[in-house]
């Protein structure tokens, strides 16, 4: 009867009898809790014939399909509750406990949603009013289809920037220069209205495609795709996106006019263009922008320092919007000082219209990137809040919810959305319990502005919106602190972070994401091809088995080798696995003195497996030769590996030499 000792860390499970020193462990070892298992050692033949019998599964494929497609009232109800999660908790909504908190949360989120909607429309290269549309319809729809109770969906900087890059690429300024009708010698003038209309069409069609892709992935139960975007990849990518955003907003902050670039090296071209026009900086624009930045930073710092004492966060964004609008209107900044303002904001909602589907072929690749990034950010934040508050979110249903939000809303002239970290934190920290009140109130506040008072914000300076965008990205720039932390913990994950950041900054967010995902997949292959392997030794007085090269206390048993590898064996790494095994185990087994090797050739042992499985290595044929200088050469022709009682023959095609020569015999 073998005894197995399990423990944590770099422990091994060795099928060998406990040594005498374990039984006589000291008082300190006796005071530790023990975990021991004793059971017979089974081989495959005994398990398959005596212990386990496969179930007789006689159902045909047609019968299984009929069972899956069978309809009943119970299955219909379950499907309805899954598709509309609001039906599971709305009938039992505790009004007295949740209503007040949800109202406060909805109002607080709404006052943040409004300025961010206006600001992120600039990133999407569309007029500001379309940011308000995107802050209304999707929020309303997510209330019914989403499973998270705390995230705030709507416009988001990274997604807006990705959409803006596509819109600028498909509708560049150069396409819309026209000659004035009253003179042939006058230089061409940019037709801003025609350009913006085309960019809106591009953004709307892209949003439709994003919605279709997310909806299809959700229905096909592909909610697991987010796991391929590892945390270092996402954080490196979003940090690069923050760099792109800041560079794109410099011209609004300084009040200079430059064209917007897209594609590889767009950030460098944009920064160069701004610096080349630095002499034409508009001083009132810079002053207002810097004042807004300082004020917003101070407000965010106060909210963070006194978040436990403040009943609700100070709404710095809406204060900036109201005050800067009033100052701009009162001082006529647009007319007298040439400060760029938001301009015309149409009153009322637009009627539903079909997207311009002729643009579809050129947007397919971009739509996949936006769909995956948007879902990845949404589900990661949703899971964080769900874990904190003790409920669960369904990744597949989240895909369906985001897909419906994007697809349906696109017919009302919106651009793609996901959840926003800053607004979600406001919604959660102000006591929000559900989407039904908090989400509805936030969307209704935006609706009020669109329908009734949108014209009030027409004098709003664009530099104030640029300040709002920049300050909201401070959290992303703090992700640079990941670099020293990853350097200490995992060099490979650090490489993923750096590749995602550098590729996204230089190549653009679309190509950068593709390069980052490809590199992350290659890193997985590299890790499985180059697993960590070690010879484990026993720590006296414990059940621990640790790397003998790393820990002084770990000692090997005489005649026994325990080989550990931290990766599964498959065709990609099988040769490297065997090479490591020969190097660390067979080499060591062969390094006995001539007398010991001949005497114990049938008793030498080693360990082989992903989780350290004990085997015995029995050399079937060994050739020894001693050179004139006293060096012993060991040739092993064939081995028999006994794995838990089942023999595996590993013959050698020709005699091979394993091991370094020994001197001094």
XYZ file of C-alpha atoms in Angstrom:
665
model
C 0.000 0.000 0.000
C 1.503 3.317 -1.080
C 1.093 6.540 0.853
C 0.574 9.892 -0.835
C 1.284 13.233 0.848
C -0.323 16.357 -0.610
C 0.662 19.955 0.138
C 0.799 23.355 -1.560
C 3.364 25.295 -3.590
C 5.820 23.198 -5.571
C 4.615 19.965 -4.009
C 4.803 16.574 -5.649
C 2.656 13.480 -5.289
C 5.099 10.579 -5.002
C 3.986 6.941 -4.930
C 6.496 5.736 -2.367
C 6.443 4.656 1.248
C 6.897 7.287 3.899
C 10.450 7.468 5.179
C 11.254 6.863 8.845
C 12.147 10.504 9.474
C 8.580 11.537 8.577
C 7.148 9.354 11.322
C 9.555 10.837 13.783
C 9.001 14.477 12.943
C 9.600 17.026 15.660
C 7.063 18.863 17.778
C 6.867 21.713 15.284
C 5.932 19.355 12.463
C 3.417 17.532 14.704
C 1.667 20.820 15.444
C 0.970 21.338 11.726
C -2.206 19.870 10.227
C -1.568 16.668 8.234
C -3.273 15.474 5.095
C -2.537 11.883 4.045
C -4.178 9.502 1.632
C -3.563 5.777 1.300
C -4.897 3.762 -1.609
C -3.815 0.923 -3.884
C -1.808 1.667 -7.014
C -3.972 0.914 -10.064
C -3.000 0.266 -13.646
C -5.069 1.104 -16.723
C -6.159 -2.467 -17.325
C -7.524 -2.878 -13.785
C -9.317 0.487 -13.906
C -11.022 -0.211 -17.226
C -11.989 -3.793 -16.395
C -12.781 -3.702 -12.679
C -13.472 -0.144 -11.496
C -15.142 1.751 -14.343
C -17.764 0.774 -16.881
C -18.841 3.178 -19.592
C -22.502 4.129 -19.726
C -24.506 2.754 -22.580
C -25.488 5.809 -24.618
C -27.809 4.491 -27.281
C -29.506 7.784 -28.226
C -29.064 8.858 -31.823
C -28.151 12.307 -33.083
C -31.723 12.883 -34.207
C -33.054 12.016 -30.760
C -30.619 14.409 -29.103
C -31.592 17.203 -31.484
C -35.277 16.528 -30.856
C -34.654 16.706 -27.115
C -32.860 20.040 -27.452
C -35.519 21.521 -29.731
C -38.487 20.247 -27.735
C -40.697 23.101 -26.582
C -42.624 23.273 -23.322
C -43.997 25.987 -21.100
C -41.166 25.470 -18.634
C -38.484 25.829 -21.303
C -40.254 28.852 -22.810
C -40.360 30.554 -19.422
C -36.689 29.825 -18.775
C -35.764 31.211 -22.206
C -37.790 34.377 -21.602
C -36.173 34.947 -18.208
C -32.731 34.413 -19.703
C -33.353 36.767 -22.604
C -34.996 39.431 -20.401
C -33.154 39.326 -17.053
C -35.228 42.258 -15.788
C -38.177 39.853 -15.375
C -36.299 37.819 -12.770
C -35.949 40.588 -10.199
C -38.337 43.416 -11.117
C -41.476 41.739 -9.652
C -39.707 41.488 -6.291
C -38.054 44.907 -6.399
C -37.776 46.185 -2.765
C -39.048 49.736 -3.201
C -38.379 50.932 0.344
C -34.810 49.623 0.406
C -33.625 50.378 -3.134
C -35.680 53.266 -4.550
C -33.925 56.200 -2.883
C -30.435 54.818 -3.578
C -31.314 54.152 -7.214
C -32.717 57.659 -7.676
C -29.568 59.288 -6.258
C -27.393 56.981 -8.343
C -29.351 57.675 -11.540
C -29.164 61.449 -11.112
C -25.449 61.315 -10.301
C -24.694 59.093 -13.298
C -26.843 61.273 -15.571
C -24.915 64.448 -14.818
C -21.701 62.621 -15.765
C -23.250 60.921 -18.810
C -24.281 64.207 -20.389
C -20.862 65.925 -20.707
C -19.108 62.667 -21.554
C -21.584 62.039 -24.366
C -20.813 65.459 -25.845
C -17.068 65.000 -25.389
C -16.701 61.457 -26.734
C -18.606 62.387 -29.891
C -15.564 64.491 -30.755
C -13.412 61.359 -30.499
C -15.832 59.526 -32.793
C -15.452 62.348 -35.378
C -19.197 63.100 -35.396
C -21.168 66.158 -34.201
C -21.732 66.304 -30.409
C -25.476 65.658 -30.585
C -24.794 62.091 -31.755
C -22.998 61.498 -28.489
C -26.236 62.408 -26.718
C -28.177 59.960 -28.893
C -25.628 57.272 -27.995
C -26.105 58.091 -24.317
C -29.877 57.587 -24.481
C -30.997 54.640 -26.614
C -28.380 52.051 -25.536
C -28.815 52.865 -21.841
C -32.556 52.382 -22.165
C -32.172 49.033 -23.938
C -29.529 47.667 -21.580
C -31.948 48.127 -18.680
C -34.070 45.295 -20.088
C -31.449 42.939 -21.553
C -28.334 43.339 -19.373
C -27.411 41.143 -16.411
C -25.167 43.600 -14.568
C -26.829 45.864 -12.015
C -24.036 48.406 -11.711
C -22.245 49.114 -14.991
C -23.156 52.262 -16.893
C -23.265 51.675 -20.646
C -22.909 54.448 -23.175
C -20.066 56.297 -24.840
C -16.505 55.322 -23.941
C -13.208 56.935 -24.935
C -11.437 53.882 -26.397
C -14.388 52.708 -28.495
C -15.147 56.261 -29.626
C -11.552 56.715 -30.726
C -11.614 53.449 -32.702
C -14.814 54.569 -34.434
C -13.340 57.993 -35.136
C -10.261 56.435 -36.746
C -12.480 54.416 -39.103
C -14.697 57.418 -39.883
C -11.702 59.609 -40.716
C -10.182 56.873 -42.878
C -13.394 56.351 -44.862
C -14.304 60.054 -45.050
C -11.111 62.151 -44.948
C -11.169 65.918 -45.254
C -9.600 65.691 -48.719
C -12.835 64.243 -50.117
C -14.885 67.318 -49.204
C -12.989 70.342 -50.467
C -15.145 72.303 -52.912
C -14.637 75.486 -54.896
C -16.825 78.483 -53.955
C -19.605 79.234 -56.422
C -18.760 82.973 -56.611
C -15.145 82.803 -57.791
C -12.791 80.489 -59.652
C -9.524 81.925 -58.259
C -10.417 81.289 -54.625
C -8.901 78.239 -52.913
C -11.106 75.248 -52.161
C -13.197 75.307 -48.975
C -13.911 72.338 -46.726
C -17.587 71.339 -46.796
C -17.953 70.515 -43.110
C -21.624 69.543 -43.273
C -21.077 67.022 -46.074
C -18.037 65.596 -44.307
C -19.838 65.194 -40.986
C -22.860 63.608 -42.684
C -20.616 61.021 -44.352
C -18.761 60.276 -41.139
C -22.047 59.777 -39.325
C -23.038 57.246 -41.997
C -19.756 55.386 -41.518
C -20.118 55.357 -37.716
C -23.732 54.160 -37.930
C -22.953 51.309 -40.352
C -19.977 50.273 -38.228
C -22.236 50.225 -35.170
C -24.780 48.063 -37.011
C -22.072 45.544 -37.884
C -20.739 45.573 -34.319
C -24.236 44.835 -33.024
C -24.736 41.965 -35.481
C -21.378 40.401 -34.547
C -21.985 40.683 -30.797
C -25.523 39.340 -31.143
C -24.343 36.389 -33.245
C -21.527 35.561 -30.822
C -23.956 35.688 -27.912
C -26.494 33.394 -29.577
C -23.708 30.947 -30.477
C -22.549 30.961 -26.818
C -19.194 32.540 -27.615
C -19.014 34.553 -24.433
C -15.668 32.947 -23.627
C -13.856 34.906 -26.366
C -12.963 37.601 -23.847
C -10.481 35.249 -22.164
C -8.165 35.637 -25.155
C -7.757 39.297 -24.242
C -5.566 38.823 -21.187
C -5.342 41.527 -18.536
C -1.811 42.699 -19.547
C -2.969 42.894 -23.175
C -6.077 44.928 -22.321
C -4.185 47.263 -19.996
C -1.389 47.844 -22.496
C -3.930 48.389 -25.266
C -6.045 50.856 -23.266
C -2.933 52.763 -22.195
C -1.987 53.131 -25.859
C -5.544 54.239 -26.606
C -5.186 56.906 -23.914
C -2.063 58.190 -25.687
C -3.999 58.385 -28.963
C -6.860 60.210 -27.253
C -4.633 62.810 -25.615
C -2.763 63.467 -28.853
C -6.049 63.846 -30.737
C -7.313 66.385 -28.177
C -4.244 68.617 -28.179
C -5.510 70.649 -31.120
C -8.775 71.393 -29.293
C -6.921 72.292 -26.111
C -4.587 74.678 -27.953
C -7.141 75.991 -30.420
C -5.139 75.088 -33.542
C -6.587 73.645 -36.721
C -4.991 70.509 -38.141
C -6.297 67.581 -40.092
C -7.129 64.334 -38.324
C -4.946 61.336 -39.185
C -5.724 57.624 -39.104
C -3.797 54.405 -39.692
C -0.193 53.518 -38.758
C 1.853 56.307 -37.135
C -1.289 58.459 -36.828
C -0.323 59.543 -33.301
C 3.097 60.718 -34.487
C 1.639 62.551 -37.473
C -0.995 64.221 -35.276
C 1.543 65.351 -32.668
C 3.846 66.661 -35.402
C 0.995 68.602 -37.025
C 0.018 70.204 -33.704
C 3.626 71.183 -32.929
C 4.080 72.657 -36.399
C 1.083 74.961 -35.760
C 2.001 75.787 -32.166
C 2.660 79.425 -33.126
C -1.013 79.879 -34.000
C -2.226 78.811 -30.569
C -5.378 80.597 -29.392
C -4.525 82.006 -25.963
C -8.102 82.275 -24.567
C -8.697 78.666 -25.626
C -5.561 77.467 -23.808
C -6.416 79.430 -20.664
C -9.933 78.045 -20.479
C -8.745 74.509 -21.183
C -6.049 74.593 -18.507
C -8.455 76.071 -15.938
C -10.921 73.258 -16.675
C -8.196 70.620 -16.349
C -6.989 71.962 -12.996
C -10.535 72.226 -11.663
C -11.516 68.717 -12.819
C -8.343 67.195 -11.381
C -8.945 68.903 -8.043
C -12.555 67.693 -7.961
C -11.538 64.118 -8.747
C -8.908 64.236 -6.035
C -11.459 65.517 -3.509
C -13.942 62.822 -4.518
C -11.273 60.169 -4.017
C -10.034 61.510 -0.691
C -13.478 62.042 0.851
C -15.521 59.378 -0.930
C -16.609 57.902 2.414
C -17.815 61.251 3.728
C -19.464 62.637 0.599
C -23.035 61.398 0.059
C -22.526 61.714 -3.707
C -19.412 62.611 -5.741
C -19.011 66.245 -6.718
C -20.173 66.406 -10.370
C -17.125 68.191 -11.751
C -17.922 67.504 -15.416
C -21.387 69.057 -15.385
C -20.063 72.044 -13.420
C -17.399 72.604 -16.093
C -19.993 72.313 -18.866
C -22.417 74.773 -17.255
C -19.820 77.337 -16.180
C -17.802 77.251 -19.410
C -20.989 77.527 -21.453
C -22.057 80.560 -19.418
C -18.637 82.211 -19.723
C -18.501 81.525 -23.454
C -21.966 82.972 -23.988
C -21.447 85.997 -21.728
C -18.054 86.986 -23.187
C -18.896 86.009 -26.783
C -15.766 83.874 -26.956
C -16.680 82.421 -30.314
C -17.253 85.747 -32.083
C -14.718 87.981 -30.356
C -11.872 85.582 -29.480
C -12.276 82.841 -32.124
C -12.758 80.084 -29.536
C -14.159 76.946 -31.160
C -17.549 75.948 -29.702
C -19.869 72.976 -30.064
C -22.200 74.793 -32.423
C -25.656 73.814 -33.497
C -27.380 71.069 -31.489
C -30.634 69.988 -33.151
C -33.659 69.764 -30.894
C -35.563 66.492 -30.736
C -34.853 62.906 -31.726
C -34.199 61.761 -35.258
C -36.609 59.309 -36.920
C -35.281 55.775 -37.481
C -33.466 55.306 -40.779
C -31.726 52.345 -42.394
C -27.906 52.443 -42.406
C -25.987 52.890 -45.646
C -25.267 49.210 -46.220
C -23.096 49.904 -49.270
C -20.308 50.744 -46.800
C -20.355 47.280 -45.210
C -17.518 45.558 -47.128
C -14.847 48.024 -46.025
C -15.864 47.926 -42.341
C -16.004 44.206 -41.530
C -12.509 43.926 -40.036
C -12.911 47.084 -37.960
C -16.288 45.945 -36.653
C -14.791 42.713 -35.267
C -12.132 44.684 -33.403
C -14.666 47.129 -31.924
C -17.065 44.291 -31.004
C -14.442 42.243 -29.152
C -12.843 45.198 -27.352
C -16.223 46.614 -26.325
C -17.426 43.282 -24.952
C -14.136 42.576 -23.179
C -14.230 45.881 -21.308
C -17.889 45.486 -20.460
C -17.715 41.930 -19.141
C -14.551 42.531 -17.089
C -16.137 45.456 -15.251
C -19.466 43.638 -14.886
C -17.748 40.626 -13.301
C -15.846 42.888 -10.922
C -19.037 44.470 -9.560
C -20.878 41.128 -9.530
C -18.144 39.553 -7.403
C -18.171 42.509 -5.023
C -21.954 42.500 -4.529
C -22.598 38.756 -4.600
C -24.483 38.094 -7.824
C -23.554 36.598 -11.194
C -23.449 37.906 -14.742
C -23.903 35.836 -17.878
C -21.218 36.483 -20.489
C -23.373 35.214 -23.352
C -26.333 37.348 -22.304
C -24.033 40.364 -21.973
C -22.973 39.813 -25.578
C -26.615 39.653 -26.619
C -27.453 42.773 -24.604
C -24.594 44.816 -26.073
C -25.415 43.487 -29.535
C -29.048 44.559 -29.253
C -28.046 47.952 -27.835
C -25.727 48.615 -30.760
C -27.875 47.079 -33.507
C -31.233 48.635 -32.576
C -29.735 51.992 -31.591
C -27.850 52.277 -34.887
C -31.159 52.842 -36.678
C -31.506 55.992 -34.545
C -28.083 57.389 -35.581
C -25.905 56.299 -32.666
C -22.342 55.003 -32.603
C -21.029 51.888 -30.808
C -21.054 51.836 -27.027
C -19.771 49.814 -24.113
C -19.562 50.446 -20.386
C -17.582 53.343 -18.948
C -15.407 52.757 -15.904
C -15.769 56.284 -14.526
C -19.572 56.356 -14.832
C -19.892 52.798 -13.519
C -17.897 53.725 -10.440
C -20.188 56.724 -9.906
C -23.290 54.549 -10.286
C -21.976 51.946 -7.859
C -20.429 54.300 -5.289
C -23.606 56.405 -4.998
C -25.604 53.366 -3.927
C -27.076 52.121 -7.197
C -28.771 48.740 -6.780
C -30.400 48.058 -10.156
C -30.517 49.315 -13.722
C -34.269 49.839 -13.746
C -34.161 53.144 -11.858
C -30.530 54.262 -12.080
C -30.195 53.489 -15.787
C -33.608 54.853 -16.682
C -33.051 58.114 -14.826
C -29.649 58.637 -16.455
C -31.120 58.091 -19.924
C -34.107 60.340 -19.184
C -31.795 63.186 -18.162
C -30.056 62.913 -21.535
C -33.446 62.775 -23.257
C -34.458 66.000 -21.521
C -31.410 67.782 -22.916
C -31.936 66.404 -26.422
C -35.634 67.239 -26.573
C -35.881 70.485 -24.652
C -32.674 72.307 -23.735
C -29.994 71.115 -26.147
C -29.637 74.592 -27.651
C -28.360 75.854 -24.278
C -25.055 74.034 -24.820
C -24.342 75.451 -28.280
C -21.804 78.024 -26.876
C -19.939 75.240 -25.021
C -16.198 75.564 -25.866
C -14.582 72.479 -27.386
C -11.543 73.002 -25.185
C -13.743 72.296 -22.128
C -14.783 68.972 -23.653
C -11.125 68.195 -24.405
C -10.315 68.876 -20.751
C -13.067 66.480 -19.637
C -11.683 63.751 -21.908
C -8.084 64.199 -20.774
C -8.822 64.187 -17.063
C -10.986 61.082 -17.380
C -7.979 59.260 -18.879
C -5.742 59.771 -15.844
C -6.663 56.316 -14.568
C -5.446 54.715 -17.781
C -2.084 56.463 -17.584
C -1.644 55.070 -14.071
C -1.426 51.673 -15.753
C 2.230 52.442 -16.531
C 2.806 51.276 -12.948
C 2.119 47.746 -14.249
C 5.591 47.653 -15.830
C 7.713 47.288 -12.650
C 5.129 44.962 -11.101
C 5.120 42.667 -14.142
C 8.912 42.779 -14.292
C 8.979 41.219 -10.834
C 6.253 38.637 -11.431
C 6.224 37.567 -15.091
C 8.535 38.667 -17.890
C 6.259 37.105 -20.507
C 3.212 39.087 -19.350
C 5.367 42.205 -19.306
C 6.301 41.493 -22.918
C 2.592 41.170 -23.802
C 1.869 44.540 -22.124
C 4.719 46.274 -23.939
C 3.916 44.737 -27.337
C 0.247 45.725 -26.986
C 1.214 49.274 -26.027
C 3.943 49.878 -28.605
C 2.063 48.197 -31.473
C -1.148 50.094 -30.713
C 0.641 53.452 -30.463
C 2.614 53.011 -33.676
C 0.289 50.935 -35.857
C -3.075 52.243 -34.671
C -5.621 50.578 -32.444
C -6.924 48.116 -35.059
C -3.596 46.708 -36.259
C -2.137 47.069 -32.779
C -4.869 44.887 -31.315
C -4.266 42.247 -33.981
C -0.522 42.236 -33.289
C -1.106 42.068 -29.525
C -3.508 39.111 -29.760
C -1.135 37.280 -32.116
C 1.769 37.842 -29.740
C -0.296 36.683 -26.747
C -1.183 33.442 -28.562
C 2.468 32.918 -29.499
C 3.419 33.443 -25.860
C 1.061 30.610 -24.881
C 2.756 28.331 -27.411
C 6.156 29.436 -26.124
C 5.177 28.698 -22.530
C 3.979 25.210 -23.435
C 7.085 24.578 -25.525
C 9.382 25.798 -22.792
C 7.807 24.560 -19.574
C 9.587 24.821 -16.289
C 11.053 21.476 -15.280
C 12.893 20.471 -12.164
C 14.155 17.594 -10.089
C 12.246 17.598 -6.814
C 13.611 16.625 -3.465
C 11.950 15.855 -0.161
C 12.002 18.438 2.646
C 12.724 16.380 5.793
C 9.925 16.171 8.308
C 7.257 17.356 5.850
C 5.295 16.118 2.875
C 6.796 18.826 0.669
C 8.770 18.171 -2.489
C 10.695 21.164 -3.857
C 13.236 21.984 -6.542
C 16.630 20.757 -5.388
C 18.378 23.462 -7.426
C 16.385 26.228 -5.733
C 16.078 25.139 -2.103
C 18.898 23.922 0.126
C 16.615 21.841 2.343
C 15.285 19.698 -0.514
C 17.135 16.369 -0.664
C 16.721 13.505 -3.112
C 16.062 9.939 -2.063
C 18.842 7.602 -3.033
C 17.927 5.785 -6.219
C 14.771 7.868 -6.833
C 14.370 10.799 -9.228
C 11.234 12.978 -9.166
C 10.811 14.931 -12.404
C 8.350 17.843 -12.466
C 7.048 19.794 -15.481
C 4.385 22.514 -15.305
C 2.880 21.961 -18.782
C 0.752 19.303 -20.413
C 2.479 17.139 -22.987
C 1.256 17.370 -26.579
C 2.739 17.235 -30.067
C 4.232 20.743 -29.981
C 6.356 20.237 -26.870
C 6.762 16.443 -26.791
C 10.327 16.469 -28.150
C 11.393 19.255 -25.805
C 9.710 17.454 -22.921
C 11.639 14.268 -23.626
C 14.848 16.260 -23.989
C 14.324 17.883 -20.599
C 13.502 14.515 -19.078
C 16.699 12.991 -20.481
C 18.758 15.944 -19.378
C 17.473 16.092 -15.825
C 16.520 12.497 -15.051
C 18.074 9.915 -17.337
C 21.374 11.752 -17.237
C 21.323 11.699 -13.471
C 20.252 8.056 -13.320
C 23.177 7.051 -15.495
C 25.719 8.873 -13.349
C 26.417 6.097 -10.894
C 29.680 4.360 -10.278
C 30.278 1.339 -12.418
C 29.488 -1.085 -9.584
C 26.289 0.695 -8.460
C 25.020 1.047 -12.019
C 25.414 -2.644 -12.793
C 24.038 -3.676 -9.406
C 21.017 -1.346 -9.340
C 20.152 -1.182 -13.053
C 16.737 -2.724 -12.309
C 15.977 -0.427 -9.350
C 16.669 3.139 -10.502
C 13.578 5.411 -10.473
C 12.384 8.774 -11.768
C 9.149 10.772 -11.980
C 7.299 11.827 -15.157
C 4.085 13.846 -15.627
C 2.500 17.269 -15.734
C 1.506 16.833 -12.087
C 4.503 14.652 -11.072
C 3.434 11.040 -11.629
C 5.806 8.387 -10.280
C 7.355 5.992 -12.837
C 10.231 3.546 -12.771
C 12.980 3.618 -15.385
C 14.426 0.139 -16.006
C 17.411 0.121 -18.389
C 17.003 -2.995 -20.512
C 20.420 -2.764 -22.139
C 23.378 -0.699 -20.942
C 26.845 -0.558 -22.468
C 29.739 0.730 -20.362
C 33.127 1.824 -21.661
C 36.067 3.344 -19.866
C 38.437 5.565 -21.830
C 42.176 5.586 -21.249
C 41.915 8.867 -19.305
C 39.536 7.301 -16.778
C 36.310 8.731 -18.207
C 33.265 6.451 -17.917
C 30.910 6.459 -20.949
C 27.349 5.145 -20.486
C 25.307 3.996 -23.528
C 21.620 3.147 -22.987
C 20.005 1.185 -25.829
C 16.432 0.734 -24.569
C 14.298 1.603 -21.522
C 11.103 0.263 -20.022
C 9.081 2.997 -18.236
C 6.645 1.597 -15.691
C 3.843 4.182 -15.149
C 1.586 3.175 -12.248
C 1.991 -0.462 -13.166
C 1.540 -0.049 -16.967
C 4.707 -0.578 -19.022
C 5.584 1.798 -21.841
C 8.438 0.662 -24.082
C 10.581 3.483 -25.493
C 13.159 1.869 -27.824
C 16.096 3.789 -29.236
C 16.659 3.735 -32.987
C 20.417 3.459 -32.458
C 22.740 3.440 -29.469
C 22.857 6.895 -27.914
C 25.051 8.481 -25.283
C 23.296 10.075 -22.316
C 25.114 11.921 -19.613
C 28.351 13.703 -19.000
C 31.472 11.568 -18.524
C 32.512 10.856 -14.952
C 36.075 11.223 -13.805
C 37.852 9.777 -10.818
C 36.785 6.125 -10.941
